[in-house]
XYZ file of C-alpha atoms in Angstrom:
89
model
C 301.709 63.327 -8.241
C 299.668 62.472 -5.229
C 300.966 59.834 -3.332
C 304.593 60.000 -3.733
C 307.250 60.436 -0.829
C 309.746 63.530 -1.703
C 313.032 63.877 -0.045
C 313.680 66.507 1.927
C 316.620 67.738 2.880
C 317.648 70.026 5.857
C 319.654 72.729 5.421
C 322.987 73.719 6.473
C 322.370 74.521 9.789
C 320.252 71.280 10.344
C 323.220 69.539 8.197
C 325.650 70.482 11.315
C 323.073 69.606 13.629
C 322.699 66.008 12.501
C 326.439 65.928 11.909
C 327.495 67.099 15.321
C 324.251 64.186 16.618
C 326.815 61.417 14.639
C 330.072 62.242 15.604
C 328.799 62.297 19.281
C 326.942 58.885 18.689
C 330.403 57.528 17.292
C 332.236 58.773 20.902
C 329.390 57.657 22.751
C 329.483 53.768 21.451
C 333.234 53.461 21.054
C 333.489 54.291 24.604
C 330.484 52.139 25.730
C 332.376 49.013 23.983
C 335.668 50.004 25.922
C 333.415 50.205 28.806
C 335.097 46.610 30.135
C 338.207 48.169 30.408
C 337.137 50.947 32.859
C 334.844 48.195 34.572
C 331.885 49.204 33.425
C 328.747 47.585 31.736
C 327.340 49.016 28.513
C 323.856 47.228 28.991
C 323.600 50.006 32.063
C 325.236 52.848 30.306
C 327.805 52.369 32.610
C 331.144 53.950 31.687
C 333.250 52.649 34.039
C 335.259 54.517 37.039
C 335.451 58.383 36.567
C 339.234 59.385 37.832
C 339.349 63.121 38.591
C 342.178 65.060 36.586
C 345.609 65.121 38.909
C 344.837 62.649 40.963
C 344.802 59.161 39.249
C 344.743 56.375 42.632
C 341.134 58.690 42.790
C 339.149 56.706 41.253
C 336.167 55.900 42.943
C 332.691 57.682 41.848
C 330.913 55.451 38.829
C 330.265 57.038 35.583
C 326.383 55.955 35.045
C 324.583 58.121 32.054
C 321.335 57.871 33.147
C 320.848 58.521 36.966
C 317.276 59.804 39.027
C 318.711 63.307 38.794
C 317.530 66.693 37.691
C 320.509 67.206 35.185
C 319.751 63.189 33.685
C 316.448 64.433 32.941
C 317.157 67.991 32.195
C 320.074 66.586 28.948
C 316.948 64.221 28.123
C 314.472 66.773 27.368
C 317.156 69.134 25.961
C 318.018 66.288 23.674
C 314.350 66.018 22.424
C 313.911 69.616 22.064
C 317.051 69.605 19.316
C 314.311 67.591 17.098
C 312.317 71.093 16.905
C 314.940 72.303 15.657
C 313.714 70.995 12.110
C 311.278 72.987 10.144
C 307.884 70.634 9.177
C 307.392 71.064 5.591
């Protein structure tokens, strides 16, 4: 029948995909709303004070997501690329 939407449904591989996508959108936000207690701002995907490993009083290099940088832009188009992942059927 003409007209109709149909459901389609990706397959395994696209299953682990989009599973994979929601677990790290789950990490993501739980540690943007803890952001205060690293004293950082969410609003500016700010996630506080980044601490190297071994050396805790080290603490003074911001952990910003989104910064003029080649890798910023580089996990940006890499993250838009994933969508072609997806066969268009």
């Amino acid at each position: 029948e003409s007209g109709t939407l149909r459901l389609v449904l990706p397959d395994f591989g696209g299953s682990l995909i989009i599973a994979g996508g929601f677990a790290l959108f789950c990490q993501i936000t739980i540690r943007l709303l803890a952001s205060s207690q690293f004293s950082g701002r969410a609003s500016a995907f700010d996630f506080g004070l980044k601490c190297t490993v071994g050396e805790a009083n080290d603490c003074n290099e911001r952990n910003v997501a989104f910064k003029p940088e080649f890798n910023s832009f580089g996990h940006c188009v890499q993250g838009c690329f994933s969508f072609l992942l997806f066969p268009a059927r």
